[in-house]
Amino acid sequence: QVQLVESGGGLVQPGGSLRLSCVASVSITSIRTMGWYRQAPGQQRESVADITSGGNTNYVDSVKGRFTISRDNAKNTVYLQMNSLKPEDTAVYYCSVSGYWGMTFWGKGTLVTVSS
């Protein structure tokens, strides 16, 4: 079992920035991939960004150049720095873990609202 706790969501104006954090209850060096997903009301959940234990990163096209995923092994934490936020970024953002003893885990989510 892996417990994941997200934080950093909130209300921000278009063009603003937020940094999301996800703290894992185990050493993240034991996790193959950590990532962020988001789901807006009535829409499908989509992968936003992920990072492997080797440092490889992937981003959905809509956030490239604006979002950055990073990892701090000493703090068992993965971050999502979100800049130049747009209203269409509004969603619940979920931290996820895959490849931990062949299992997948999810956090409870943190709400990001981008509105003027």
PDB file of C-alpha atoms in Angstrom:
ATOM      1  CA  GLN A   1       0.000   0.000   0.000  1.00  0.00           C
ATOM      2  CA  VAL A   2       1.129   3.509  -0.867  1.00  0.00           C
ATOM      3  CA  GLN A   3      -0.494   6.570   0.637  1.00  0.00           C
ATOM      4  CA  LEU A   4      -0.398   9.704  -1.518  1.00  0.00           C
ATOM      5  CA  VAL A   5      -1.226  13.166  -0.233  1.00  0.00           C
ATOM      6  CA  GLU A   6      -1.671  16.010  -2.713  1.00  0.00           C
ATOM      7  CA  SER A   7      -1.601  19.683  -1.858  1.00  0.00           C
ATOM      8  CA  GLY A   8      -1.252  23.059  -3.518  1.00  0.00           C
ATOM      9  CA  GLY A   9      -4.530  23.375  -5.367  1.00  0.00           C
ATOM     10  CA  GLY A  10      -6.675  26.458  -5.195  1.00  0.00           C
ATOM     11  CA  LEU A  11      -8.186  29.360  -7.083  1.00  0.00           C
ATOM     12  CA  VAL A  12      -5.958  31.305  -9.442  1.00  0.00           C
ATOM     13  CA  GLN A  13      -6.531  33.841 -12.203  1.00  0.00           C
ATOM     14  CA  PRO A  14      -5.681  33.065 -15.824  1.00  0.00           C
ATOM     15  CA  GLY A  15      -1.968  33.504 -16.390  1.00  0.00           C
ATOM     16  CA  GLY A  16      -1.158  32.686 -12.791  1.00  0.00           C
ATOM     17  CA  SER A  17       0.872  29.856 -11.315  1.00  0.00           C
ATOM     18  CA  LEU A  18       0.469  27.041  -8.818  1.00  0.00           C
ATOM     19  CA  ARG A  19       2.737  24.288  -7.587  1.00  0.00           C
ATOM     20  CA  LEU A  20       1.190  20.965  -6.683  1.00  0.00           C
ATOM     21  CA  SER A  21       2.924  18.562  -4.322  1.00  0.00           C
ATOM     22  CA  CYS A  22       2.429  14.853  -3.799  1.00  0.00           C
ATOM     23  CA  VAL A  23       4.031  13.160  -0.805  1.00  0.00           C
ATOM     24  CA  ALA A  24       4.301   9.379  -0.858  1.00  0.00           C
ATOM     25  CA  SER A  25       4.414   7.135   2.186  1.00  0.00           C
ATOM     26  CA  VAL A  26       7.235   5.032   0.734  1.00  0.00           C
ATOM     27  CA  SER A  27      10.580   5.785  -0.807  1.00  0.00           C
ATOM     28  CA  ILE A  28       9.871   7.014  -4.303  1.00  0.00           C
ATOM     29  CA  THR A  29      13.054   5.352  -5.491  1.00  0.00           C
ATOM     30  CA  SER A  30      11.011   2.137  -5.256  1.00  0.00           C
ATOM     31  CA  ILE A  31       8.371   3.530  -7.629  1.00  0.00           C
ATOM     32  CA  ARG A  32       8.827   3.134 -11.359  1.00  0.00           C
ATOM     33  CA  THR A  33       6.597   6.029 -12.412  1.00  0.00           C
ATOM     34  CA  MET A  34       4.905   8.904 -10.612  1.00  0.00           C
ATOM     35  CA  GLY A  35       2.541  11.201 -12.401  1.00  0.00           C
ATOM     36  CA  TRP A  36      -0.303  13.661 -12.406  1.00  0.00           C
ATOM     37  CA  TYR A  37      -3.734  13.145 -13.924  1.00  0.00           C
ATOM     38  CA  ARG A  38      -6.630  15.554 -14.112  1.00  0.00           C
ATOM     39  CA  GLN A  39     -10.362  15.261 -14.551  1.00  0.00           C
ATOM     40  CA  ALA A  40     -12.794  18.065 -15.254  1.00  0.00           C
ATOM     41  CA  PRO A  41     -16.523  17.647 -14.548  1.00  0.00           C
ATOM     42  CA  GLY A  42     -18.169  15.505 -17.198  1.00  0.00           C
ATOM     43  CA  GLN A  43     -14.880  14.781 -18.937  1.00  0.00           C
ATOM     44  CA  GLN A  44     -12.527  11.851 -19.118  1.00  0.00           C
ATOM     45  CA  ARG A  45      -9.492  11.630 -16.901  1.00  0.00           C
ATOM     46  CA  GLU A  46      -6.289  12.388 -18.748  1.00  0.00           C
ATOM     47  CA  SER A  47      -2.625  12.006 -18.019  1.00  0.00           C
ATOM     48  CA  VAL A  48      -0.938  15.375 -17.606  1.00  0.00           C
ATOM     49  CA  ALA A  49       2.668  14.510 -16.818  1.00  0.00           C
ATOM     50  CA  ASP A  50       4.769  11.711 -15.430  1.00  0.00           C
ATOM     51  CA  ILE A  51       8.327  11.079 -14.333  1.00  0.00           C
ATOM     52  CA  THR A  52      10.209   7.808 -13.986  1.00  0.00           C
ATOM     53  CA  SER A  53      12.714   6.786 -11.359  1.00  0.00           C
ATOM     54  CA  GLY A  54      15.352   7.404 -14.009  1.00  0.00           C
ATOM     55  CA  GLY A  55      14.231  10.992 -14.517  1.00  0.00           C
ATOM     56  CA  ASN A  56      12.462  10.630 -17.856  1.00  0.00           C
ATOM     57  CA  THR A  57       9.464  12.937 -18.231  1.00  0.00           C
ATOM     58  CA  ASN A  58       6.379  13.054 -20.439  1.00  0.00           C
ATOM     59  CA  TYR A  59       3.722  15.712 -20.910  1.00  0.00           C
ATOM     60  CA  VAL A  60       0.410  15.959 -22.653  1.00  0.00           C
ATOM     61  CA  ASP A  61       0.670  18.372 -25.580  1.00  0.00           C
ATOM     62  CA  SER A  62      -1.692  20.919 -24.057  1.00  0.00           C
ATOM     63  CA  VAL A  63       0.645  21.643 -21.124  1.00  0.00           C
ATOM     64  CA  LYS A  64       4.045  21.457 -22.795  1.00  0.00           C
ATOM     65  CA  GLY A  65       6.048  24.584 -22.137  1.00  0.00           C
ATOM     66  CA  ARG A  66       3.803  25.563 -19.227  1.00  0.00           C
ATOM     67  CA  PHE A  67       3.977  22.683 -16.733  1.00  0.00           C
ATOM     68  CA  THR A  68       7.048  21.019 -15.241  1.00  0.00           C
ATOM     69  CA  ILE A  69       7.107  17.786 -13.275  1.00  0.00           C
ATOM     70  CA  SER A  70       9.973  17.146 -10.887  1.00  0.00           C
ATOM     71  CA  ARG A  71      10.955  14.785  -8.106  1.00  0.00           C
ATOM     72  CA  ASP A  72      12.713  15.101  -4.751  1.00  0.00           C
ATOM     73  CA  ASN A  73      13.771  11.646  -3.625  1.00  0.00           C
ATOM     74  CA  ALA A  74      14.872  12.821  -0.168  1.00  0.00           C
ATOM     75  CA  LYS A  75      11.370  14.138   0.537  1.00  0.00           C
ATOM     76  CA  ASN A  76       9.480  11.325  -1.221  1.00  0.00           C
ATOM     77  CA  THR A  77       7.724  14.053  -3.158  1.00  0.00           C
ATOM     78  CA  VAL A  78       6.792  14.781  -6.746  1.00  0.00           C
ATOM     79  CA  TYR A  79       5.858  18.285  -7.850  1.00  0.00           C
ATOM     80  CA  LEU A  80       3.907  19.803 -10.700  1.00  0.00           C
ATOM     81  CA  GLN A  81       4.797  23.418 -11.369  1.00  0.00           C
ATOM     82  CA  MET A  82       1.992  24.988 -13.390  1.00  0.00           C
ATOM     83  CA  ASN A  83       2.604  28.323 -15.079  1.00  0.00           C
ATOM     84  CA  SER A  84       0.532  30.405 -17.481  1.00  0.00           C
ATOM     85  CA  LEU A  85      -2.614  28.703 -16.286  1.00  0.00           C
ATOM     86  CA  LYS A  86      -5.686  28.745 -18.502  1.00  0.00           C
ATOM     87  CA  PRO A  87      -9.374  28.248 -17.668  1.00  0.00           C
ATOM     88  CA  GLU A  88      -9.271  24.906 -19.468  1.00  0.00           C
ATOM     89  CA  ASP A  89      -6.740  23.701 -16.880  1.00  0.00           C
ATOM     90  CA  THR A  90      -9.518  23.719 -14.282  1.00  0.00           C
ATOM     91  CA  ALA A  91      -9.875  20.192 -12.918  1.00  0.00           C
ATOM     92  CA  VAL A  92      -9.246  17.916 -10.004  1.00  0.00           C
ATOM     93  CA  TYR A  93      -5.619  16.879 -10.172  1.00  0.00           C
ATOM     94  CA  TYR A  94      -4.671  13.419  -8.949  1.00  0.00           C
ATOM     95  CA  CYS A  95      -1.266  12.086  -8.052  1.00  0.00           C
ATOM     96  CA  SER A  96      -0.628   8.531  -9.199  1.00  0.00           C
ATOM     97  CA  VAL A  97       1.942   5.825  -8.656  1.00  0.00           C
ATOM     98  CA  SER A  98       2.538   2.924 -10.992  1.00  0.00           C
ATOM     99  CA  GLY A  99       5.095   0.172 -10.976  1.00  0.00           C
ATOM    100  CA  TYR A 100       5.308  -0.215  -7.202  1.00  0.00           C
ATOM    101  CA  TRP A 101       5.392  -3.998  -6.764  1.00  0.00           C
ATOM    102  CA  GLY A 102       3.234  -4.196  -9.866  1.00  0.00           C
ATOM    103  CA  MET A 103       0.436  -2.078  -8.394  1.00  0.00           C
ATOM    104  CA  THR A 104      -1.122   1.319  -9.035  1.00  0.00           C
ATOM    105  CA  PHE A 105      -2.229   3.834  -6.400  1.00  0.00           C
ATOM    106  CA  TRP A 106      -4.066   7.155  -6.442  1.00  0.00           C
ATOM    107  CA  GLY A 107      -4.302  10.160  -4.197  1.00  0.00           C
ATOM    108  CA  LYS A 108      -7.608  11.774  -3.295  1.00  0.00           C
ATOM    109  CA  GLY A 109      -7.039  14.753  -5.569  1.00  0.00           C
ATOM    110  CA  THR A 110      -6.666  18.498  -5.229  1.00  0.00           C
ATOM    111  CA  LEU A 111      -8.892  21.014  -7.004  1.00  0.00           C
ATOM    112  CA  VAL A 112      -7.394  23.620  -9.310  1.00  0.00           C
ATOM    113  CA  THR A 113      -9.717  26.376 -10.460  1.00  0.00           C
ATOM    114  CA  VAL A 114      -8.552  28.919 -13.025  1.00  0.00           C
ATOM    115  CA  SER A 115     -11.036  31.744 -13.299  1.00  0.00           C
ATOM    116  CA  SER A 116     -11.215  35.504 -13.504  1.00  0.00           C
TER     117      SER A 116
END
